[in-house]
Amino acid sequence: MWVTLLLISLFLFAFGAMIGSFLNVVIYRSVKGESWVAGRSKCEHCNKQIRWYDNVPLLSFMLLKGKCRWCKTPISITHPVVEFLTGTLLVWWYLGGTFFFRLTQQPFHYVQPLFWLIVGFLLVFIFVADTLYMIIPDEAVGVLLFLTLLYRISLSLSGVMQPLDFVKTILGAMICGGFFFFLWWITKGKGMGLGDVKFAVPFALLLGWPNFIIGVFVSFLLGAGVAVVLLLLKKKKMKQVIPFGPFLVMGLVLTLVWGSNMLHWYLQYL
Ligand SMILES: [Zn+2]
């Protein structure tokens, strides 16, 4: 049992890392406005085509010590980081799906794990694109919004989710989007981008009522904490912009995993 589990986990990690490798290319090319499938990957600096054996997720980065084989230009650390994240995501999904979060009711037995897997990849995509290029692509938010709405509606129609909870979740998403729009408007777009405003809607849909409030709170706490550390280390100046999307993603994930615990802990002190 455990050997099988370990072998499948290893295989899934490798497979997830390959998806991450592809995701890196997709993010880079969508930001640069290039086609996703146009040609093999090239070194951004010397334009030499990257050989397949230099393109093995995680391993190649280590073997090449993070540099291009030909021109020795450093390869962005985001490549192995994304590959590690997506590899871990797939293993977590498999183990979580095997042991924890499976609704027994058909068809959600299969739909739910698949839904969360796609959500996971979209969140990695948003996290990396905003960290590297200060952009939350509309396509990613659009797909996320569409899938999440569809998921919530089907949960509600099949009776897994109570109608009242569904209404609360929709209202919550509108309030959350409105709140971020207000922040964007009052800071004249300096505090956050419109991408964050759009992302706030599926963010609240995913967390539901009242957990999205915890999610927003955690995101701001993380963002403020990191901003203070960067200022103290003099890595950033007061006027430089730090993308907020990555903190929203982190706040979302933390609240998805520990949100109910956080709420109980907080209510104890009221
Ligand atoms: Zn090169």
PDB file of C-alpha atoms and ligand atoms in Angstrom:
ATOM      1  CA  MET A   1       0.000   0.000   0.000  1.00  0.00           C
ATOM      2  CA  TRP A   2       2.617   2.535   1.070  1.00  0.00           C
ATOM      3  CA  VAL A   3       5.046   1.596  -1.692  1.00  0.00           C
ATOM      4  CA  THR A   4       2.326   2.057  -4.313  1.00  0.00           C
ATOM      5  CA  LEU A   5       1.371   5.373  -2.755  1.00  0.00           C
ATOM      6  CA  LEU A   6       4.999   6.524  -2.803  1.00  0.00           C
ATOM      7  CA  LEU A   7       5.594   5.431  -6.396  1.00  0.00           C
ATOM      8  CA  ILE A   8       2.420   7.128  -7.626  1.00  0.00           C
ATOM      9  CA  SER A   9       3.382  10.267  -5.672  1.00  0.00           C
ATOM     10  CA  LEU A  10       6.844  10.320  -7.277  1.00  0.00           C
ATOM     11  CA  PHE A  11       5.379   9.832 -10.732  1.00  0.00           C
ATOM     12  CA  LEU A  12       2.811  12.586 -10.124  1.00  0.00           C
ATOM     13  CA  PHE A  13       5.507  14.934  -8.819  1.00  0.00           C
ATOM     14  CA  ALA A  14       7.522  14.443 -12.008  1.00  0.00           C
ATOM     15  CA  PHE A  15       4.413  14.883 -14.141  1.00  0.00           C
ATOM     16  CA  GLY A  16       3.390  18.000 -12.204  1.00  0.00           C
ATOM     17  CA  ALA A  17       6.889  19.446 -12.649  1.00  0.00           C
ATOM     18  CA  MET A  18       6.527  18.926 -16.404  1.00  0.00           C
ATOM     19  CA  ILE A  19       3.233  20.818 -16.356  1.00  0.00           C
ATOM     20  CA  GLY A  20       5.031  23.561 -14.405  1.00  0.00           C
ATOM     21  CA  SER A  21       7.726  23.680 -17.062  1.00  0.00           C
ATOM     22  CA  PHE A  22       5.031  24.154 -19.706  1.00  0.00           C
ATOM     23  CA  LEU A  23       3.279  26.748 -17.514  1.00  0.00           C
ATOM     24  CA  ASN A  24       6.497  28.798 -17.390  1.00  0.00           C
ATOM     25  CA  VAL A  25       6.532  28.933 -21.178  1.00  0.00           C
ATOM     26  CA  VAL A  26       2.822  29.791 -21.355  1.00  0.00           C
ATOM     27  CA  ILE A  27       3.176  32.645 -18.832  1.00  0.00           C
ATOM     28  CA  TYR A  28       6.254  34.041 -20.581  1.00  0.00           C
ATOM     29  CA  ARG A  29       4.693  33.831 -24.028  1.00  0.00           C
ATOM     30  CA  SER A  30       1.283  35.224 -23.017  1.00  0.00           C
ATOM     31  CA  VAL A  31       2.930  38.241 -21.390  1.00  0.00           C
ATOM     32  CA  LYS A  32       5.128  38.768 -24.467  1.00  0.00           C
ATOM     33  CA  GLY A  33       2.128  38.242 -26.732  1.00  0.00           C
ATOM     34  CA  GLU A  34       3.668  35.220 -28.502  1.00  0.00           C
ATOM     35  CA  SER A  35       1.897  32.039 -29.558  1.00  0.00           C
ATOM     36  CA  TRP A  36       1.865  29.286 -26.901  1.00  0.00           C
ATOM     37  CA  VAL A  37       2.895  26.575 -29.311  1.00  0.00           C
ATOM     38  CA  ALA A  38       5.283  28.444 -31.630  1.00  0.00           C
ATOM     39  CA  GLY A  39       8.539  26.510 -31.823  1.00  0.00           C
ATOM     40  CA  ARG A  40      10.889  25.071 -29.227  1.00  0.00           C
ATOM     41  CA  SER A  41      12.105  26.998 -26.200  1.00  0.00           C
ATOM     42  CA  LYS A  42      15.109  29.238 -26.726  1.00  0.00           C
ATOM     43  CA  CYS A  43      17.534  30.931 -24.375  1.00  0.00           C
ATOM     44  CA  GLU A  44      16.197  34.466 -23.835  1.00  0.00           C
ATOM     45  CA  HIS A  45      19.732  35.825 -24.117  1.00  0.00           C
ATOM     46  CA  CYS A  46      21.693  33.988 -26.821  1.00  0.00           C
ATOM     47  CA  ASN A  47      18.639  32.620 -28.693  1.00  0.00           C
ATOM     48  CA  LYS A  48      20.097  29.094 -28.877  1.00  0.00           C
ATOM     49  CA  GLN A  49      17.491  26.377 -28.877  1.00  0.00           C
ATOM     50  CA  ILE A  50      17.346  24.550 -25.547  1.00  0.00           C
ATOM     51  CA  ARG A  51      18.114  20.832 -25.969  1.00  0.00           C
ATOM     52  CA  TRP A  52      15.662  18.345 -24.472  1.00  0.00           C
ATOM     53  CA  TYR A  53      18.255  17.168 -21.937  1.00  0.00           C
ATOM     54  CA  ASP A  54      18.704  20.746 -20.755  1.00  0.00           C
ATOM     55  CA  ASN A  55      14.945  21.108 -20.397  1.00  0.00           C
ATOM     56  CA  VAL A  56      14.239  18.390 -17.811  1.00  0.00           C
ATOM     57  CA  PRO A  57      12.191  20.009 -15.018  1.00  0.00           C
ATOM     58  CA  LEU A  58      14.161  20.751 -11.811  1.00  0.00           C
ATOM     59  CA  LEU A  59      17.068  18.411 -12.700  1.00  0.00           C
ATOM     60  CA  SER A  60      18.439  20.493 -15.586  1.00  0.00           C
ATOM     61  CA  PHE A  61      18.385  23.650 -13.490  1.00  0.00           C
ATOM     62  CA  MET A  62      20.496  21.918 -10.831  1.00  0.00           C
ATOM     63  CA  LEU A  63      22.880  20.275 -13.315  1.00  0.00           C
ATOM     64  CA  LEU A  64      23.404  23.538 -15.213  1.00  0.00           C
ATOM     65  CA  LYS A  65      23.761  25.374 -11.869  1.00  0.00           C
ATOM     66  CA  GLY A  66      21.040  27.762 -13.026  1.00  0.00           C
ATOM     67  CA  LYS A  67      22.902  29.014 -16.122  1.00  0.00           C
ATOM     68  CA  CYS A  68      22.454  28.670 -19.885  1.00  0.00           C
ATOM     69  CA  ARG A  69      24.766  25.935 -21.224  1.00  0.00           C
ATOM     70  CA  TRP A  70      26.087  28.208 -23.987  1.00  0.00           C
ATOM     71  CA  CYS A  71      26.158  31.823 -22.835  1.00  0.00           C
ATOM     72  CA  LYS A  72      26.101  31.203 -19.060  1.00  0.00           C
ATOM     73  CA  THR A  73      23.314  33.744 -18.547  1.00  0.00           C
ATOM     74  CA  PRO A  74      21.480  32.941 -15.297  1.00  0.00           C
ATOM     75  CA  ILE A  75      18.138  31.163 -15.797  1.00  0.00           C
ATOM     76  CA  SER A  76      15.288  32.666 -13.783  1.00  0.00           C
ATOM     77  CA  ILE A  77      14.763  30.945 -10.418  1.00  0.00           C
ATOM     78  CA  THR A  78      11.041  30.971 -11.175  1.00  0.00           C
ATOM     79  CA  HIS A  79      11.502  27.973 -13.492  1.00  0.00           C
ATOM     80  CA  PRO A  80      12.432  25.478 -10.756  1.00  0.00           C
ATOM     81  CA  VAL A  81      10.132  27.209  -8.231  1.00  0.00           C
ATOM     82  CA  VAL A  82       7.056  26.845 -10.470  1.00  0.00           C
ATOM     83  CA  GLU A  83       8.033  23.272 -11.345  1.00  0.00           C
ATOM     84  CA  PHE A  84       8.350  22.423  -7.662  1.00  0.00           C
ATOM     85  CA  LEU A  85       5.012  24.114  -6.863  1.00  0.00           C
ATOM     86  CA  THR A  86       3.067  22.281  -9.568  1.00  0.00           C
ATOM     87  CA  GLY A  87       4.766  18.970  -8.705  1.00  0.00           C
ATOM     88  CA  THR A  88       3.809  19.426  -5.056  1.00  0.00           C
ATOM     89  CA  LEU A  89       0.299  20.508  -6.047  1.00  0.00           C
ATOM     90  CA  LEU A  90      -0.294  17.266  -7.926  1.00  0.00           C
ATOM     91  CA  VAL A  91       1.008  15.099  -5.054  1.00  0.00           C
ATOM     92  CA  TRP A  92      -1.034  17.054  -2.516  1.00  0.00           C
ATOM     93  CA  TRP A  93      -4.070  16.687  -4.770  1.00  0.00           C
ATOM     94  CA  TYR A  94      -3.579  12.933  -5.051  1.00  0.00           C
ATOM     95  CA  LEU A  95      -3.017  12.361  -1.328  1.00  0.00           C
ATOM     96  CA  GLY A  96      -5.743  14.844  -0.344  1.00  0.00           C
ATOM     97  CA  GLY A  97      -8.153  13.323  -2.830  1.00  0.00           C
ATOM     98  CA  THR A  98      -7.353   9.829  -1.592  1.00  0.00           C
ATOM     99  CA  PHE A  99      -7.759  10.579   2.097  1.00  0.00           C
ATOM    100  CA  PHE A 100      -9.677  13.758   2.726  1.00  0.00           C
ATOM    101  CA  PHE A 101     -11.725  16.004   0.567  1.00  0.00           C
ATOM    102  CA  ARG A 102     -13.840  13.695  -1.519  1.00  0.00           C
ATOM    103  CA  LEU A 103     -17.581  14.269  -1.526  1.00  0.00           C
ATOM    104  CA  THR A 104     -19.137  10.833  -1.686  1.00  0.00           C
ATOM    105  CA  GLN A 105     -22.095  12.000  -3.714  1.00  0.00           C
ATOM    106  CA  GLN A 106     -21.930  11.284  -7.451  1.00  0.00           C
ATOM    107  CA  PRO A 107     -20.716  12.905  -9.689  1.00  0.00           C
ATOM    108  CA  PHE A 108     -18.782  15.086  -7.234  1.00  0.00           C
ATOM    109  CA  HIS A 109     -16.669  12.122  -6.271  1.00  0.00           C
ATOM    110  CA  TYR A 110     -14.717  12.872  -9.449  1.00  0.00           C
ATOM    111  CA  VAL A 111     -15.724  16.440 -10.250  1.00  0.00           C
ATOM    112  CA  GLN A 112     -14.547  17.925  -6.959  1.00  0.00           C
ATOM    113  CA  PRO A 113     -10.907  16.723  -7.055  1.00  0.00           C
ATOM    114  CA  LEU A 114     -10.659  17.708 -10.731  1.00  0.00           C
ATOM    115  CA  PHE A 115     -12.106  21.155  -9.995  1.00  0.00           C
ATOM    116  CA  TRP A 116      -9.602  21.862  -7.227  1.00  0.00           C
ATOM    117  CA  LEU A 117      -6.726  20.643  -9.363  1.00  0.00           C
ATOM    118  CA  ILE A 118      -7.545  23.084 -12.174  1.00  0.00           C
ATOM    119  CA  VAL A 119      -8.076  25.855  -9.609  1.00  0.00           C
ATOM    120  CA  GLY A 120      -4.636  25.033  -8.186  1.00  0.00           C
ATOM    121  CA  PHE A 121      -2.934  25.398 -11.580  1.00  0.00           C
ATOM    122  CA  LEU A 122      -4.768  28.668 -12.288  1.00  0.00           C
ATOM    123  CA  LEU A 123      -3.638  30.028  -8.909  1.00  0.00           C
ATOM    124  CA  VAL A 124       0.000  29.102  -9.645  1.00  0.00           C
ATOM    125  CA  PHE A 125      -0.385  30.839 -13.013  1.00  0.00           C
ATOM    126  CA  ILE A 126      -1.774  34.049 -11.434  1.00  0.00           C
ATOM    127  CA  PHE A 127       0.832  33.979  -8.653  1.00  0.00           C
ATOM    128  CA  VAL A 128       3.780  33.730 -11.060  1.00  0.00           C
ATOM    129  CA  ALA A 129       2.465  36.126 -13.713  1.00  0.00           C
ATOM    130  CA  ASP A 130       1.812  38.844 -11.118  1.00  0.00           C
ATOM    131  CA  THR A 131       5.109  38.282  -9.263  1.00  0.00           C
ATOM    132  CA  LEU A 132       7.203  38.412 -12.442  1.00  0.00           C
ATOM    133  CA  TYR A 133       5.331  40.762 -14.738  1.00  0.00           C
ATOM    134  CA  MET A 134       2.856  42.605 -12.453  1.00  0.00           C
ATOM    135  CA  ILE A 135      -0.004  41.289 -14.550  1.00  0.00           C
ATOM    136  CA  ILE A 136      -2.986  39.157 -13.603  1.00  0.00           C
ATOM    137  CA  PRO A 137      -4.071  37.872 -17.039  1.00  0.00           C
ATOM    138  CA  ASP A 138      -7.798  38.387 -17.702  1.00  0.00           C
ATOM    139  CA  GLU A 139      -7.943  34.922 -19.290  1.00  0.00           C
ATOM    140  CA  ALA A 140      -6.872  33.222 -16.046  1.00  0.00           C
ATOM    141  CA  VAL A 141      -9.359  35.213 -13.933  1.00  0.00           C
ATOM    142  CA  GLY A 142     -12.106  34.630 -16.517  1.00  0.00           C
ATOM    143  CA  VAL A 143     -11.627  30.862 -16.558  1.00  0.00           C
ATOM    144  CA  LEU A 144     -11.415  30.797 -12.759  1.00  0.00           C
ATOM    145  CA  LEU A 145     -14.626  32.820 -12.417  1.00  0.00           C
ATOM    146  CA  PHE A 146     -16.475  30.668 -14.940  1.00  0.00           C
ATOM    147  CA  LEU A 147     -15.406  27.353 -13.375  1.00  0.00           C
ATOM    148  CA  THR A 148     -16.089  28.503  -9.831  1.00  0.00           C
ATOM    149  CA  LEU A 149     -19.555  29.805 -10.695  1.00  0.00           C
ATOM    150  CA  LEU A 150     -20.350  26.568 -12.521  1.00  0.00           C
ATOM    151  CA  TYR A 151     -19.100  24.540  -9.553  1.00  0.00           C
ATOM    152  CA  ARG A 152     -21.124  26.540  -7.020  1.00  0.00           C
ATOM    153  CA  ILE A 153     -24.273  26.377  -9.167  1.00  0.00           C
ATOM    154  CA  SER A 154     -24.000  22.615  -9.671  1.00  0.00           C
ATOM    155  CA  LEU A 155     -23.363  22.081  -5.951  1.00  0.00           C
ATOM    156  CA  SER A 156     -26.445  24.143  -5.192  1.00  0.00           C
ATOM    157  CA  LEU A 157     -28.690  22.480  -7.806  1.00  0.00           C
ATOM    158  CA  SER A 158     -27.748  18.996  -6.625  1.00  0.00           C
ATOM    159  CA  GLY A 159     -28.525  19.916  -3.006  1.00  0.00           C
ATOM    160  CA  VAL A 160     -24.953  19.572  -1.678  1.00  0.00           C
ATOM    161  CA  MET A 161     -24.960  23.307  -0.995  1.00  0.00           C
ATOM    162  CA  GLN A 162     -27.930  24.969   0.725  1.00  0.00           C
ATOM    163  CA  PRO A 163     -29.700  27.650  -1.391  1.00  0.00           C
ATOM    164  CA  LEU A 164     -29.156  30.224   1.380  1.00  0.00           C
ATOM    165  CA  ASP A 165     -25.401  29.509   1.428  1.00  0.00           C
ATOM    166  CA  PHE A 166     -25.335  29.893  -2.335  1.00  0.00           C
ATOM    167  CA  VAL A 167     -27.027  33.310  -2.144  1.00  0.00           C
ATOM    168  CA  LYS A 168     -24.651  34.383   0.639  1.00  0.00           C
ATOM    169  CA  THR A 169     -21.649  33.301  -1.425  1.00  0.00           C
ATOM    170  CA  ILE A 170     -22.822  35.255  -4.489  1.00  0.00           C
ATOM    171  CA  LEU A 171     -23.526  38.332  -2.341  1.00  0.00           C
ATOM    172  CA  GLY A 172     -20.135  37.927  -0.684  1.00  0.00           C
ATOM    173  CA  ALA A 173     -18.404  37.860  -4.069  1.00  0.00           C
ATOM    174  CA  MET A 174     -20.158  41.074  -5.077  1.00  0.00           C
ATOM    175  CA  ILE A 175     -19.240  42.750  -1.790  1.00  0.00           C
ATOM    176  CA  CYS A 176     -15.630  41.581  -2.098  1.00  0.00           C
ATOM    177  CA  GLY A 177     -15.348  42.823  -5.697  1.00  0.00           C
ATOM    178  CA  GLY A 178     -16.992  46.112  -4.668  1.00  0.00           C
ATOM    179  CA  PHE A 179     -14.616  46.537  -1.741  1.00  0.00           C
ATOM    180  CA  PHE A 180     -11.553  46.058  -3.954  1.00  0.00           C
ATOM    181  CA  PHE A 181     -13.003  48.343  -6.592  1.00  0.00           C
ATOM    182  CA  PHE A 182     -13.474  50.990  -3.896  1.00  0.00           C
ATOM    183  CA  LEU A 183      -9.825  50.564  -2.796  1.00  0.00           C
ATOM    184  CA  TRP A 184      -8.676  50.804  -6.406  1.00  0.00           C
ATOM    185  CA  TRP A 185     -10.769  53.931  -6.943  1.00  0.00           C
ATOM    186  CA  ILE A 186      -9.806  55.715  -3.723  1.00  0.00           C
ATOM    187  CA  THR A 187      -6.055  55.035  -4.202  1.00  0.00           C
ATOM    188  CA  LYS A 188      -6.371  56.000  -7.906  1.00  0.00           C
ATOM    189  CA  GLY A 189      -4.975  52.613  -8.902  1.00  0.00           C
ATOM    190  CA  LYS A 190      -1.759  53.044  -6.927  1.00  0.00           C
ATOM    191  CA  GLY A 191      -2.646  50.648  -4.133  1.00  0.00           C
ATOM    192  CA  MET A 192      -3.661  47.844  -6.446  1.00  0.00           C
ATOM    193  CA  GLY A 193      -4.421  47.133 -10.064  1.00  0.00           C
ATOM    194  CA  LEU A 194      -7.709  46.405 -11.790  1.00  0.00           C
ATOM    195  CA  GLY A 195      -6.459  42.817 -12.073  1.00  0.00           C
ATOM    196  CA  ASP A 196      -6.696  42.503  -8.292  1.00  0.00           C
ATOM    197  CA  VAL A 197     -10.253  43.898  -8.382  1.00  0.00           C
ATOM    198  CA  LYS A 198     -11.314  41.282 -10.941  1.00  0.00           C
ATOM    199  CA  PHE A 199      -9.507  38.480  -9.104  1.00  0.00           C
ATOM    200  CA  ALA A 200     -11.304  39.436  -5.858  1.00  0.00           C
ATOM    201  CA  VAL A 201     -14.613  38.100  -7.263  1.00  0.00           C
ATOM    202  CA  PRO A 202     -13.634  34.423  -7.876  1.00  0.00           C
ATOM    203  CA  PHE A 203     -11.500  34.749  -4.718  1.00  0.00           C
ATOM    204  CA  ALA A 204     -14.661  35.292  -2.628  1.00  0.00           C
ATOM    205  CA  LEU A 205     -16.635  32.690  -4.600  1.00  0.00           C
ATOM    206  CA  LEU A 206     -14.018  30.065  -3.805  1.00  0.00           C
ATOM    207  CA  LEU A 207     -13.905  30.862  -0.101  1.00  0.00           C
ATOM    208  CA  GLY A 208     -17.621  31.440   0.402  1.00  0.00           C
ATOM    209  CA  TRP A 209     -19.312  33.328   3.181  1.00  0.00           C
ATOM    210  CA  PRO A 210     -17.917  34.330   5.727  1.00  0.00           C
ATOM    211  CA  ASN A 211     -14.487  32.852   5.018  1.00  0.00           C
ATOM    212  CA  PHE A 212     -13.682  35.305   2.232  1.00  0.00           C
ATOM    213  CA  ILE A 213     -13.438  38.043   4.891  1.00  0.00           C
ATOM    214  CA  ILE A 214     -10.729  36.007   6.643  1.00  0.00           C
ATOM    215  CA  GLY A 215      -9.035  35.513   3.264  1.00  0.00           C
ATOM    216  CA  VAL A 216      -8.950  39.262   2.555  1.00  0.00           C
ATOM    217  CA  PHE A 217      -7.686  39.932   6.080  1.00  0.00           C
ATOM    218  CA  VAL A 218      -4.912  37.316   5.802  1.00  0.00           C
ATOM    219  CA  SER A 219      -3.876  38.662   2.370  1.00  0.00           C
ATOM    220  CA  PHE A 220      -3.545  42.223   3.658  1.00  0.00           C
ATOM    221  CA  LEU A 221      -1.646  41.001   6.720  1.00  0.00           C
ATOM    222  CA  LEU A 222       0.808  39.052   4.542  1.00  0.00           C
ATOM    223  CA  GLY A 223       1.185  41.947   2.096  1.00  0.00           C
ATOM    224  CA  ALA A 224       1.802  44.468   4.866  1.00  0.00           C
ATOM    225  CA  GLY A 225       4.263  42.137   6.596  1.00  0.00           C
ATOM    226  CA  VAL A 226       6.303  41.546   3.448  1.00  0.00           C
ATOM    227  CA  ALA A 227       6.202  45.256   2.518  1.00  0.00           C
ATOM    228  CA  VAL A 228       7.590  46.216   5.948  1.00  0.00           C
ATOM    229  CA  VAL A 229      10.360  43.605   5.705  1.00  0.00           C
ATOM    230  CA  LEU A 230      11.323  44.793   2.187  1.00  0.00           C
ATOM    231  CA  LEU A 231      11.363  48.423   3.328  1.00  0.00           C
ATOM    232  CA  LEU A 232      13.514  47.564   6.357  1.00  0.00           C
ATOM    233  CA  LEU A 233      15.918  45.623   4.143  1.00  0.00           C
ATOM    234  CA  LYS A 234      15.850  48.633   1.779  1.00  0.00           C
ATOM    235  CA  LYS A 235      15.057  46.279  -1.097  1.00  0.00           C
ATOM    236  CA  LYS A 236      12.142  48.483  -2.103  1.00  0.00           C
ATOM    237  CA  LYS A 237      11.489  52.166  -1.774  1.00  0.00           C
ATOM    238  CA  MET A 238       8.251  53.566  -0.393  1.00  0.00           C
ATOM    239  CA  LYS A 239       6.949  54.490  -3.843  1.00  0.00           C
ATOM    240  CA  GLN A 240       7.760  51.225  -5.578  1.00  0.00           C
ATOM    241  CA  VAL A 241       4.791  49.024  -6.273  1.00  0.00           C
ATOM    242  CA  ILE A 242       4.583  45.520  -4.885  1.00  0.00           C
ATOM    243  CA  PRO A 243       2.076  43.324  -6.755  1.00  0.00           C
ATOM    244  CA  PHE A 244      -0.836  42.340  -4.521  1.00  0.00           C
ATOM    245  CA  GLY A 245      -1.999  39.287  -6.492  1.00  0.00           C
ATOM    246  CA  PRO A 246       0.550  36.883  -4.947  1.00  0.00           C
ATOM    247  CA  PHE A 247      -0.684  37.811  -1.451  1.00  0.00           C
ATOM    248  CA  LEU A 248      -4.283  37.228  -2.523  1.00  0.00           C
ATOM    249  CA  VAL A 249      -3.288  33.771  -3.774  1.00  0.00           C
ATOM    250  CA  MET A 250      -1.447  32.983  -0.510  1.00  0.00           C
ATOM    251  CA  GLY A 251      -4.308  34.338   1.608  1.00  0.00           C
ATOM    252  CA  LEU A 252      -6.755  32.276  -0.434  1.00  0.00           C
ATOM    253  CA  VAL A 253      -4.809  29.035  -0.066  1.00  0.00           C
ATOM    254  CA  LEU A 254      -4.156  29.534   3.666  1.00  0.00           C
ATOM    255  CA  THR A 255      -7.834  30.284   4.279  1.00  0.00           C
ATOM    256  CA  LEU A 256      -8.985  27.315   2.166  1.00  0.00           C
ATOM    257  CA  VAL A 257      -6.843  25.006   4.278  1.00  0.00           C
ATOM    258  CA  TRP A 258      -7.133  26.609   7.721  1.00  0.00           C
ATOM    259  CA  GLY A 259     -10.002  29.104   7.407  1.00  0.00           C
ATOM    260  CA  SER A 260     -12.463  27.333   9.696  1.00  0.00           C
ATOM    261  CA  ASN A 261      -9.788  26.878  12.365  1.00  0.00           C
ATOM    262  CA  MET A 262      -8.871  30.561  12.144  1.00  0.00           C
ATOM    263  CA  LEU A 263     -12.526  31.563  12.520  1.00  0.00           C
ATOM    264  CA  HIS A 264     -13.007  29.351  15.600  1.00  0.00           C
ATOM    265  CA  TRP A 265      -9.776  30.625  17.131  1.00  0.00           C
ATOM    266  CA  TYR A 266     -10.835  34.222  16.546  1.00  0.00           C
ATOM    267  CA  LEU A 267     -14.380  33.724  17.864  1.00  0.00           C
ATOM    268  CA  GLN A 268     -12.955  32.289  21.099  1.00  0.00           C
ATOM    269  CA  TYR A 269     -11.533  35.704  21.870  1.00  0.00           C
ATOM    270  CA  LEU A 270     -14.694  37.661  21.209  1.00  0.00           C
TER     271      LEU A 270
HETATM  272 ZN    ZN B   1      22.041  31.434 -23.596  1.00  0.00          ZN
END
